[in-house]
Short mmCIF file of C-alpha atoms in Angstrom, two decimals:
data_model
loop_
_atom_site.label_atom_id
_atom_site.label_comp_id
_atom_site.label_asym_id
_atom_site.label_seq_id
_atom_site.Cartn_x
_atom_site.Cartn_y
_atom_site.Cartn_z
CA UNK A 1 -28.30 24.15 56.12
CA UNK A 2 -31.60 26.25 56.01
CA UNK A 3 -28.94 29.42 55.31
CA UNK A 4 -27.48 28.13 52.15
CA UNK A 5 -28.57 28.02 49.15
CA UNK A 6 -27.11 25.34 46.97
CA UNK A 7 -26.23 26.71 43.60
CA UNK A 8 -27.99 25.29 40.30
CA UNK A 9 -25.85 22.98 38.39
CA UNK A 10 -27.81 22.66 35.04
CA UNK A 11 -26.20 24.16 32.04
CA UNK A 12 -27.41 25.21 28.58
CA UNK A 13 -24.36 24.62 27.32
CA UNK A 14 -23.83 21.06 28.65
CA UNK A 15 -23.25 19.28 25.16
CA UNK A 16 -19.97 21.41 25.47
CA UNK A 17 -18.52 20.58 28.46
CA UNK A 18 -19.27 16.71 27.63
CA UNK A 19 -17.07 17.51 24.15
CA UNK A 20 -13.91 18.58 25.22
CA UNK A 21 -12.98 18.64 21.59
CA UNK A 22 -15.99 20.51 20.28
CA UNK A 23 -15.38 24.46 19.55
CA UNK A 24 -18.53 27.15 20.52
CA UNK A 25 -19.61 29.14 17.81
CA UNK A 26 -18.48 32.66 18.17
CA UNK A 27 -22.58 33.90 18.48
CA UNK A 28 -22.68 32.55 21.97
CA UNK A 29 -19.31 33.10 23.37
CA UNK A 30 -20.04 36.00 24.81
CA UNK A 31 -23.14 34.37 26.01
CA UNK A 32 -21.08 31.60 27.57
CA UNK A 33 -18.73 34.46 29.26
CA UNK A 34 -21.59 35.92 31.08
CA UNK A 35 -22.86 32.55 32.32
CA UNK A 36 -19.47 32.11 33.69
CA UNK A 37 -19.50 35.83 35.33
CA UNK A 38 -22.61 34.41 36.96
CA UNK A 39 -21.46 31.44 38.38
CA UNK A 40 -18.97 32.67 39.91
CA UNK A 41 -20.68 35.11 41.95
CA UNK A 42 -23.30 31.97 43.04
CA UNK A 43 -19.67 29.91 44.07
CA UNK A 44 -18.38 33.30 45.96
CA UNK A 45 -21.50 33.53 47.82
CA UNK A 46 -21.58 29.97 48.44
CA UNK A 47 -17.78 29.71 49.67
CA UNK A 48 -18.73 32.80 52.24
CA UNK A 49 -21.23 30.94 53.53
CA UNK A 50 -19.90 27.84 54.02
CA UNK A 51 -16.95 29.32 56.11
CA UNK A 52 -19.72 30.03 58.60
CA UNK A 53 -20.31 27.14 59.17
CA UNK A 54 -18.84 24.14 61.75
CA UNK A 55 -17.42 20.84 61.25
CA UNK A 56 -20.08 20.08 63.89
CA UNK A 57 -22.95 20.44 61.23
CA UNK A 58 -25.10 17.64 60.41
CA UNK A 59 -24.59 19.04 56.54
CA UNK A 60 -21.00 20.09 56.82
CA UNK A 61 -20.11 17.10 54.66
CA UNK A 62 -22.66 17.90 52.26
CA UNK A 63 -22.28 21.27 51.44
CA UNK A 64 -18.49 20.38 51.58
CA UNK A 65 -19.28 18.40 48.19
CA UNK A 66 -21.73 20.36 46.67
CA UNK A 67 -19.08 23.20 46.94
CA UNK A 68 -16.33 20.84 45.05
CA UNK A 69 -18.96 20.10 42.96
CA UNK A 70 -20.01 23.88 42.28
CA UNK A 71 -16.42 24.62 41.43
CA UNK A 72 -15.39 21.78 38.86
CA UNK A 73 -19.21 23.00 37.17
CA UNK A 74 -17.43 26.37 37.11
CA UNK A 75 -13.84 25.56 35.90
CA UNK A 76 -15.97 23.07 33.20
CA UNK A 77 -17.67 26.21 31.61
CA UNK A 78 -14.29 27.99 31.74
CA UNK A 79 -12.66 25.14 29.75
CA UNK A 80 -15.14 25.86 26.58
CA UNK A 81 -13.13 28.70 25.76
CA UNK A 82 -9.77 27.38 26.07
CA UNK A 83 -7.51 28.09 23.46
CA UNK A 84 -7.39 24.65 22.27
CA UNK A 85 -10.76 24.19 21.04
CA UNK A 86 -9.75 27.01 18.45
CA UNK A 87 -7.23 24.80 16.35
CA UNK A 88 -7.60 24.96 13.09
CA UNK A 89 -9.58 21.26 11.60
CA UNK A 90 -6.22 20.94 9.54
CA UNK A 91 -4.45 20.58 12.93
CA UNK A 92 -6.49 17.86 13.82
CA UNK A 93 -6.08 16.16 10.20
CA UNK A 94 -2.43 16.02 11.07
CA UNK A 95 -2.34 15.08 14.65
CA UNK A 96 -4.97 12.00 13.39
CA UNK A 97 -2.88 11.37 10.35
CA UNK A 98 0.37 11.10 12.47
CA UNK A 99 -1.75 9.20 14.92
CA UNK A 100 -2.62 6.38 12.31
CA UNK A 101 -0.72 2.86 12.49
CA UNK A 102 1.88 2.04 10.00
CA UNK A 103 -0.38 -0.64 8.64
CA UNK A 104 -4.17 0.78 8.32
CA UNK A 105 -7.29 -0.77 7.37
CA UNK A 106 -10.18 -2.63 9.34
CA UNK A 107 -8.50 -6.28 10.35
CA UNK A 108 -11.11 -8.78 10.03
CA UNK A 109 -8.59 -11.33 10.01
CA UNK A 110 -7.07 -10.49 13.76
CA UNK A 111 -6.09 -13.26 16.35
CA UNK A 112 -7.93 -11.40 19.50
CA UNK A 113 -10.62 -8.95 19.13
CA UNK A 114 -8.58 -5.95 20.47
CA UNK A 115 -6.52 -5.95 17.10
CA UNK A 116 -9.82 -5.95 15.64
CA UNK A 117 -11.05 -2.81 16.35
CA UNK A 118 -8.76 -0.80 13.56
CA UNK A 119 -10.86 2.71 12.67
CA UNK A 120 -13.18 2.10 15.23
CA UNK A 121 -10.65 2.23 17.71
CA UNK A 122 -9.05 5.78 16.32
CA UNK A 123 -12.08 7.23 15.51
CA UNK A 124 -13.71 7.01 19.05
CA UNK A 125 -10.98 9.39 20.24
CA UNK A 126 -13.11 12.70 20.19
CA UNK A 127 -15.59 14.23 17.72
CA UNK A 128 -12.97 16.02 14.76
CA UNK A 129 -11.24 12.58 15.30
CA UNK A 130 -14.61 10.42 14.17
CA UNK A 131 -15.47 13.05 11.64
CA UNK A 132 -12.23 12.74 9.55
CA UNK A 133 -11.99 9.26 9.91
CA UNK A 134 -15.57 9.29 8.30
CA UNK A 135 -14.29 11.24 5.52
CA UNK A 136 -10.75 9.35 5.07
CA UNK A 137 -12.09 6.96 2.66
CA UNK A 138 -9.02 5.02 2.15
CA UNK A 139 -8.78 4.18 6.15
CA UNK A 140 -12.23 2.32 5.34
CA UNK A 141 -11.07 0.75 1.78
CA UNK A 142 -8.29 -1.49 3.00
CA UNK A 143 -9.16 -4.51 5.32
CA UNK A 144 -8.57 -7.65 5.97
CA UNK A 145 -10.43 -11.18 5.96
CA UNK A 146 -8.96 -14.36 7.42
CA UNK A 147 -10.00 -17.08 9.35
CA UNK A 148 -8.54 -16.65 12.58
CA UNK A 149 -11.61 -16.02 14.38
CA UNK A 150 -14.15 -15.87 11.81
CA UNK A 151 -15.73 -18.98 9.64
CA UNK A 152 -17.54 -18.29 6.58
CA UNK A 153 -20.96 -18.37 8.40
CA UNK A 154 -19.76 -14.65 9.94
CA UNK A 155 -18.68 -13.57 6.65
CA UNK A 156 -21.58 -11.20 6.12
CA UNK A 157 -21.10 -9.49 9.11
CA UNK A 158 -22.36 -6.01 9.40
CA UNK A 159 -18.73 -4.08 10.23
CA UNK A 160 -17.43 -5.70 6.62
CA UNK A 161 -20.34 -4.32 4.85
CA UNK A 162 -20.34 -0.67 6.71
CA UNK A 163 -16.22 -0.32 6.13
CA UNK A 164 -17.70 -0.83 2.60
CA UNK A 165 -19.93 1.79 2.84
CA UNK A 166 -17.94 4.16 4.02
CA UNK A 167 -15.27 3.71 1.30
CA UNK A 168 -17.92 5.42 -0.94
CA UNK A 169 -16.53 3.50 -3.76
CA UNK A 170 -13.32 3.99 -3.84
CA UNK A 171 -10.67 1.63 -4.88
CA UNK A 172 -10.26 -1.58 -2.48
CA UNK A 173 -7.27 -2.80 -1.17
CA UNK A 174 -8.47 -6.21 0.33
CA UNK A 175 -5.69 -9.02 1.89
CA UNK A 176 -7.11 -12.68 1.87
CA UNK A 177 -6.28 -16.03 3.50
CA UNK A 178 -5.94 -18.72 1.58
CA UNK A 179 -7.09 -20.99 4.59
CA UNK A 180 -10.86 -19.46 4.09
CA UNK A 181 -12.66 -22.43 3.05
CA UNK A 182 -14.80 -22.43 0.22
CA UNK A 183 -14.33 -18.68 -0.27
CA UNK A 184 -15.98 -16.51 -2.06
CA UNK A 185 -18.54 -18.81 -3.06
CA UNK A 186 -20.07 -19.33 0.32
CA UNK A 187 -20.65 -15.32 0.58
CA UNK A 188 -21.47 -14.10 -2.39
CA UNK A 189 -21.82 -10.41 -3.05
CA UNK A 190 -19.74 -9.59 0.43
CA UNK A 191 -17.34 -7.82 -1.69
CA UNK A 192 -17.83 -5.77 -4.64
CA UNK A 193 -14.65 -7.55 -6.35
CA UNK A 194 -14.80 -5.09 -9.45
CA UNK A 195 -13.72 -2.31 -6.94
CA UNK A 196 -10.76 -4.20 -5.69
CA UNK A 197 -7.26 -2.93 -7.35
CA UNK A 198 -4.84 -3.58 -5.26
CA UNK A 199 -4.98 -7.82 -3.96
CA UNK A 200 -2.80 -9.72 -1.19
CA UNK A 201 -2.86 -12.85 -1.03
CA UNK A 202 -1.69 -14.82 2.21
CA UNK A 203 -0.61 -18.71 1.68
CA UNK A 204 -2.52 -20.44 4.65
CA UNK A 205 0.11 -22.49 6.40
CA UNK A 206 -3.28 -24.61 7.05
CA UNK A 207 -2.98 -27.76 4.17
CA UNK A 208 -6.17 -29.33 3.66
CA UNK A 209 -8.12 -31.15 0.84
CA UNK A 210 -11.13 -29.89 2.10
CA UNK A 211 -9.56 -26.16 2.14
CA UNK A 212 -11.15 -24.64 -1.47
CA UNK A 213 -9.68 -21.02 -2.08
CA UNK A 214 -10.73 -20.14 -5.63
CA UNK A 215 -7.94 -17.92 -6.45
CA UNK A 216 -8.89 -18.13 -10.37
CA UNK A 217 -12.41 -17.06 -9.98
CA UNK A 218 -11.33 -13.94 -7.10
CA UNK A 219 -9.05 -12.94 -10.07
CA UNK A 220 -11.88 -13.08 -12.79
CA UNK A 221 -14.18 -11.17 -11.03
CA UNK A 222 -11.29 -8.14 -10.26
CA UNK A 223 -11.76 -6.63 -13.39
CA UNK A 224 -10.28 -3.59 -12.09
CA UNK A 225 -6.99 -5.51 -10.53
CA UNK A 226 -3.51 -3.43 -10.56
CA UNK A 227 -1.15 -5.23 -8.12
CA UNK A 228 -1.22 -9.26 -6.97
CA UNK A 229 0.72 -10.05 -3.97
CA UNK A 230 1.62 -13.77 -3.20
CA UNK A 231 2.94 -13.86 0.24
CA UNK A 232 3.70 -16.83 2.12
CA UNK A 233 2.51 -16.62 5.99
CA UNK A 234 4.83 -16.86 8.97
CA UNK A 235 4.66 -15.99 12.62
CA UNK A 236 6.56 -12.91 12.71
CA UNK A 237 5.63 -11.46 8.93
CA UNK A 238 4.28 -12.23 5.48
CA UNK A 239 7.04 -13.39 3.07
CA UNK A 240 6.69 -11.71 -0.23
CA UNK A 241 7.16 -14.62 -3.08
CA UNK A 242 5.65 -12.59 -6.06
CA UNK A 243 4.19 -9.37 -6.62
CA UNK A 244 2.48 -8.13 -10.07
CA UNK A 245 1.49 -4.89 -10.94
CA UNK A 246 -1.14 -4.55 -13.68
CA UNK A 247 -1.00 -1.74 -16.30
CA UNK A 248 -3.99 -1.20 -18.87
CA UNK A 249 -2.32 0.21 -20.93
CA UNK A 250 -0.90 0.47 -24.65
CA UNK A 251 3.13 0.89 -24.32
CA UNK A 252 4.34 3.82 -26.59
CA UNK A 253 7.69 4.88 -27.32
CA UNK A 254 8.78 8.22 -27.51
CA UNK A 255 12.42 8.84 -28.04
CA UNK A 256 13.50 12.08 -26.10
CA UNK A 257 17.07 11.71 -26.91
CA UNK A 258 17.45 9.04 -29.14
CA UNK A 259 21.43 8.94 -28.83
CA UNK A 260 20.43 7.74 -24.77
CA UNK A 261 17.32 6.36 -24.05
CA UNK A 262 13.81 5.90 -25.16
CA UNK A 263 11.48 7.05 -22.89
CA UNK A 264 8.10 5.17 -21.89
CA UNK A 265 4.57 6.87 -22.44
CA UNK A 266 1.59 5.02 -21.45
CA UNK A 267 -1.98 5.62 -23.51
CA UNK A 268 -4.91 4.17 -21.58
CA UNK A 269 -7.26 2.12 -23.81
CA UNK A 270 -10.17 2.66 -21.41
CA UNK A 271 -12.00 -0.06 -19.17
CA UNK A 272 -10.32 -3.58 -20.22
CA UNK A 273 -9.68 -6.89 -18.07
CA UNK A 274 -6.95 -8.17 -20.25
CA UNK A 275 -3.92 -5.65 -19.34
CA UNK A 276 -0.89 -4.88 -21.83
CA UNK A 277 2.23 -4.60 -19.35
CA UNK A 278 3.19 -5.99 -15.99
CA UNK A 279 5.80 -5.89 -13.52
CA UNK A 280 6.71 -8.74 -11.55
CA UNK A 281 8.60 -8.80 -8.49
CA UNK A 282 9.96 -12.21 -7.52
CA UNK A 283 11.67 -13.95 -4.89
CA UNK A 284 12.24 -16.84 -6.25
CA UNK A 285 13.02 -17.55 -9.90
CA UNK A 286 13.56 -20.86 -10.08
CA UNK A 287 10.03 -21.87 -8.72
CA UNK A 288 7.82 -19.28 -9.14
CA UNK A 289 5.88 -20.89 -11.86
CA UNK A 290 4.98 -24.37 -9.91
CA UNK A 291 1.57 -22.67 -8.64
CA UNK A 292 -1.27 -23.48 -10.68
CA UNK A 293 -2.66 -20.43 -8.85
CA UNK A 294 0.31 -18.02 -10.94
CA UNK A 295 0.07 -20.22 -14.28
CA UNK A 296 -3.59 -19.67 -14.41
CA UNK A 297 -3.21 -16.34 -13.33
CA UNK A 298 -0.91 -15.95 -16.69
CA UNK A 299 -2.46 -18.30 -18.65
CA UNK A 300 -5.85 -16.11 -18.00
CA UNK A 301 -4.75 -12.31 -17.83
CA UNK A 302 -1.87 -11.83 -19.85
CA UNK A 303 -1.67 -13.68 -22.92
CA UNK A 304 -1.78 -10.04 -24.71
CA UNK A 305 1.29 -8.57 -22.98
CA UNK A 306 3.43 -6.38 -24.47
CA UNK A 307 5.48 -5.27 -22.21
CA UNK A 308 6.77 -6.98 -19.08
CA UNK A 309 9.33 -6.12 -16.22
CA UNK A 310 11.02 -9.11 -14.58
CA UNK A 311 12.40 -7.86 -11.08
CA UNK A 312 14.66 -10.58 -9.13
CA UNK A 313 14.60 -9.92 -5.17
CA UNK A 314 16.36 -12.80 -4.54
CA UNK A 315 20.12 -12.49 -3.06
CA UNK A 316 22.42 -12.84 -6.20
CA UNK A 317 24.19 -16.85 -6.04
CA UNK A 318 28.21 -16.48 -6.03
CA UNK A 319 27.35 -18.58 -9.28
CA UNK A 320 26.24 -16.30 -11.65
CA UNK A 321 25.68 -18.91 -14.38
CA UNK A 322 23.50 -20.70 -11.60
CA UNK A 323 21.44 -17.78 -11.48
CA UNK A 324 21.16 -17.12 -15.56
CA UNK A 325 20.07 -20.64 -15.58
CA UNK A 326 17.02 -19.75 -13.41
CA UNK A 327 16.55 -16.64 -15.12
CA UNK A 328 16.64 -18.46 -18.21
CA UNK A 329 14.67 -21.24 -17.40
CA UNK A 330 11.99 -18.39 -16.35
CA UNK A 331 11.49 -16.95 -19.11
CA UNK A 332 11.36 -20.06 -21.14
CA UNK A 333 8.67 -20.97 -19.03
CA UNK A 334 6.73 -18.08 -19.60
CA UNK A 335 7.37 -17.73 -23.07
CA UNK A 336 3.63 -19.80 -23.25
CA UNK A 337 1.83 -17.08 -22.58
CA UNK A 338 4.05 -14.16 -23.79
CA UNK A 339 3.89 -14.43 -27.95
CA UNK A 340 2.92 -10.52 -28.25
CA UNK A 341 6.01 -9.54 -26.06
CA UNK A 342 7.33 -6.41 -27.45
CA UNK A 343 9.81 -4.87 -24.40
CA UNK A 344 10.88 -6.85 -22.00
CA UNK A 345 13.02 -5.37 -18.79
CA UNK A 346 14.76 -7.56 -16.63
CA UNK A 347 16.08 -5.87 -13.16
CA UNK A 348 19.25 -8.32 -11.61
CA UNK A 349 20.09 -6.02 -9.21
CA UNK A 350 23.88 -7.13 -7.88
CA UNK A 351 24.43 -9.84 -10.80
CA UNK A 352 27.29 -9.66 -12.86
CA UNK A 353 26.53 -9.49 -16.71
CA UNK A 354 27.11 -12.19 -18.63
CA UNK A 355 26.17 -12.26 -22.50
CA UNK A 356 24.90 -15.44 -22.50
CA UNK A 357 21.39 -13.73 -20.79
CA UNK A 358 20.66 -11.71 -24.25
CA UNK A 359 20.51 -15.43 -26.46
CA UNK A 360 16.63 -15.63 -25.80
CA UNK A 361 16.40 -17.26 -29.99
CA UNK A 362 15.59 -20.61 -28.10
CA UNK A 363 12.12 -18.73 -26.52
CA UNK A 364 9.68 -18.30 -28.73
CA UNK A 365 9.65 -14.09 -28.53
CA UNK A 366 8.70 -13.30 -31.93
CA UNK A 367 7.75 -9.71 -31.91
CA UNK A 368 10.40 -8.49 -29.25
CA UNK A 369 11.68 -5.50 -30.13
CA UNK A 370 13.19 -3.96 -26.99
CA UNK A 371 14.92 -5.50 -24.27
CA UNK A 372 16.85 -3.83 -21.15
CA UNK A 373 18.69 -5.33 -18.81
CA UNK A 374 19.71 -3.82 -15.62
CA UNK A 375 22.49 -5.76 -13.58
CA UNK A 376 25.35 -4.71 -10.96
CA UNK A 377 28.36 -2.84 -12.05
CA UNK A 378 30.43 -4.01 -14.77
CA UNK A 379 33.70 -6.19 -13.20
CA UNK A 380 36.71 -4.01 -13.51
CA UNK A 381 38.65 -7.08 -15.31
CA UNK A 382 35.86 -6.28 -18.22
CA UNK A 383 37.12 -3.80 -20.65
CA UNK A 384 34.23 -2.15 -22.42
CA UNK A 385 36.38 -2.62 -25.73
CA UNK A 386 36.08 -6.48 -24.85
CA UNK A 387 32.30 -6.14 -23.84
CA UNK A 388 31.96 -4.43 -27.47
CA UNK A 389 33.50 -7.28 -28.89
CA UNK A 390 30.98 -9.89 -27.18
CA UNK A 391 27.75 -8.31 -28.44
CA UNK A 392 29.29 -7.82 -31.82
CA UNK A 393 29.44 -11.49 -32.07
CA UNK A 394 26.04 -12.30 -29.90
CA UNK A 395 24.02 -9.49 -32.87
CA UNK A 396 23.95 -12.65 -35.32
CA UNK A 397 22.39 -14.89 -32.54
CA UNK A 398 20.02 -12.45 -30.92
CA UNK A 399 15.84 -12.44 -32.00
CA UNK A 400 15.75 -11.35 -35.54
CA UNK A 401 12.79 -8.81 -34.86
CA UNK A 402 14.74 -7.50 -31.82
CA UNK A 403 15.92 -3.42 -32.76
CA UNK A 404 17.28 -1.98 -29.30
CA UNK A 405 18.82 -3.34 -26.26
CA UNK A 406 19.97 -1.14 -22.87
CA UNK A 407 22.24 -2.50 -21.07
CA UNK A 408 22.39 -0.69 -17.41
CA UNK A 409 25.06 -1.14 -15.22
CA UNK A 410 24.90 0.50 -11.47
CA UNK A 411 25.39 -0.37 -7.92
CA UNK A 412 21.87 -1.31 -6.29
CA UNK A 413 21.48 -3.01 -3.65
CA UNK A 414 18.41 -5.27 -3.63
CA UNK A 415 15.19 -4.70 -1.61
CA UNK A 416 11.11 -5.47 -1.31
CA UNK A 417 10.08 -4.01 -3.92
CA UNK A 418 12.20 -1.83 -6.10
CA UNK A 419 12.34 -0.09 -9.04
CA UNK A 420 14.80 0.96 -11.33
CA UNK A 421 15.59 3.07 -14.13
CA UNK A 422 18.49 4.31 -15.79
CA UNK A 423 19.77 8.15 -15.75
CA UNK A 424 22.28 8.38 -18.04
CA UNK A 425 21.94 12.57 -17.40
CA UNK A 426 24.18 11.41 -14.25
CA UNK A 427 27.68 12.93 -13.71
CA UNK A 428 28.85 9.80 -12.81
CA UNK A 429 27.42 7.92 -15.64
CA UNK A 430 28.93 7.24 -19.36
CA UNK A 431 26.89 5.92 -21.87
CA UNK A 432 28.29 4.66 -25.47
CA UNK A 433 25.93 3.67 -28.22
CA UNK A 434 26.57 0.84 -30.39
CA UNK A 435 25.24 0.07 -33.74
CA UNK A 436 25.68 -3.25 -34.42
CA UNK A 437 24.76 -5.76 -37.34
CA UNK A 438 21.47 -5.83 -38.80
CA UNK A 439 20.50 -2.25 -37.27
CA UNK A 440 20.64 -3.58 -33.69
CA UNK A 441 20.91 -0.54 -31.61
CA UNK A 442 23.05 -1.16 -28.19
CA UNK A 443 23.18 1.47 -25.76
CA UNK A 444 25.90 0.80 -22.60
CA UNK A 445 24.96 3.00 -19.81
CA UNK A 446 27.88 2.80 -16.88
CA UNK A 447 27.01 3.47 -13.51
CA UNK A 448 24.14 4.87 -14.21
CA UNK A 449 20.81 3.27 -12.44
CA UNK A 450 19.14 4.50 -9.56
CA UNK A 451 16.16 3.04 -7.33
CA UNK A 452 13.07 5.18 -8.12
CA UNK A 453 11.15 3.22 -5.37
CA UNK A 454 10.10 6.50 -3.53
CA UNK A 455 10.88 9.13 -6.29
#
């Protein structure tokens, strides 16, 4: 052993071997090169003397593992200039983004603490990884609090605060348990509510009197709010019952092509809690208004509406007058709280038409001007001559202050959630305009709605 020399294994450059991920700056590349050119001659003088020596020797083993040793130090240093620790950061952004879970966000509300770890988890993967998940503010901004593993005297935990933090005030998308006793009251200023816009709600299938969820003060302190989900919970997934999406905003018309459709403008009126439009997607007509959690929510935030969309979800009934009913019995419901009305849209996606839906002179709608109705394709029994006829005779029953209605027949299957609007530029579509008694203006558009969900 007294003839070899064991080589030195301490490196200057050891922070980059232990980052595989981690590029050298081009000023010491050529610095690393000749540390490499040096090695190797230590590990070639090293090999020729170990193949003088016996099996027999006390230190064969020895110098057997400093020499494996010697050559994984070597093929280490090597490995710093490989080609890929000189992708591009943008490469990395993509591999990470394509990397990310359908569902992000930090999930405070997880069964086991595995599912817990959310960004943590993704951005322990290497360096570039934890830096652009420290810069992806919207991984940090959505999160989840429930009480699967958590009571309310764990609340203020540290990991809620820091995803917080590094949101760097961005907009909050936050999903809540209604089974979180006493909540928010017993942790007060955990969240900054007036940063939350987009809220989920998750009915607790856990019924108790002592379970207090103040819904109505949550929604008085999101001053901010743009979208309210109601979801009931179930093993496999959440069951969307309602969804509302807040606009602050003024509705303006502007009438592109007045012969076919009036286009919608919105003109923000700057920071405001009570909002002017809303779109509601619903499940469940008939029974959507029994929550005291929905009728405050109403009773609260929208009494200055003046525009609302009404989007059914629900599988159309065979009996279409069973469904108008509901509809009907909807919108008489929430004809409290809707007295500034000006446009209202109502999206029956797969209903047949039936005139009966435009008699709304038993609501009290005083100031609607503008109402569209989007349904399934007209029945091929119905003649549009015949259909011409009907709303001739419905004008003198209609809402006096009531100056436009589109009527929007097309095809649309129905979905979670959806959007429609019509395009009466469409080869396939025909649209006739009506004017009718008392300067009602009608327009017909025939097959001509689309879903704009992703457009």
């Amino acid at each position: 052993m007294s003839a070899i020399v064991e080589m030195d294994l301490t490196s200057p450059y050891e922070a980059l071997v232990r980052d595989p991920f981690l590029c050298p700056d081009d000023s010491i590349k050529d610095d690393i090169r000749r540390f490499i050119v040096e090695q190797e001659a230590n590990l070639f003088k090293l090999d020729c003397s170990f193949s003088q020596m016996s099996a027999c020797d006390d230190d064969f083993k020895h110098i057997m593992k400093h020499k494996d040793n010697a050559h994984m130090f070597v093929e280490y240093h090597k490995a710093i200039l490989s080609v890929k620790r000189q992708l591009p950061f943008e490469i990395w952004r993509r591999i990470f983004n394509l990397c990310l879970p359908h569902e992000w966000g930090v999930d405070f509300a997880a069964t086991h603490a595995q599912e817990e770890l959310g960004p943590w988890a993704i951005a322990a993967v290497c360096s570039h990884w934890r830096d652009i998940a420290l810069n992806m503010t919207e991984l940090w901004s959505t999160f989840k609090i429930g009480p699967a593993r958590y009571d309310l005297a764990r609340f203020d935990r540290r990991p809620i605060a820091l995803s917080i933090e590094r949101a760097r005030g961005a907009p909050l998308s936050l999903r809540l348990d209604s089974g979180m006793s006493h909540f928010p009251h017993r942790a007060p200023g955990l969240i900054p509510w007036e940063r939350v816009q987009n809220l989920t709600i998750v009915r607790s299938p856990i019924h108790a009197p002592r379970i207090k969820f103040d819904l109505q003060y949550i929604l008085g302190q999101c001053t901010e709010l743009r979208t309210v989900d109601i979801c009931r919970h179930n093993k496999e997934s959440d069951t969307q019952l309602m969804q509302f999406h807040f606009y602050d905003h003024i509705v303006q018309e502007m009438s592109m092509r007045p012969e076919l459709l009036t286009f919608m403008l919105f003109k923000p009126i700057g920071a405001t809690t009570v909002p002017r439009a809303l779109r509601m997607t619903i499940r469940q007509l008939d029974s959507v208004l029994t929550s005291d959690d929905i009728r405050g929510l109403l009773w609260n935030r929208c009494r200055k509406l003046e525009r609302l969309q009404v989007h059914s979800i629900a599988t159309p009934h065979p009996d279409t007058q069973m469904h108008l009913k509901d509809l009907q019995s909807f919108l008489e419901q929430c004809s409290t709280f809707l007295s500034n009305l000006q446009q209202l849209d109502i999206h029956l996606p797969g209903v047949s038409f039936q005139g009966e839906i435009l008699e709304f002179q038993q609501f009290r709608l005083p100031k609607l001007k503008t109402l569209r109705l989007f349904c399934g394709r007209l029945p091929a029994i119905v003649q549009r001559s015949e259909l011409s006829r009907q709303l001739q005779s419905l004008s003198c029953r209609l809402l006096p202050e009531l100056t436009r209605v589109v009527l929007c027949f097309g095809d649309i299957k129905t979905k979670t959630p959806q959007e429609m609007e019509p395009i009466p530029n469409d080869k396939e579509s025909q649209v006739e305009v009506l004017q009718l008694k008392n300067g009602l203006e009608v327009i017909l558009i025939f097959n001509g709605a689309r879903d704009t969900t992703n457009s």
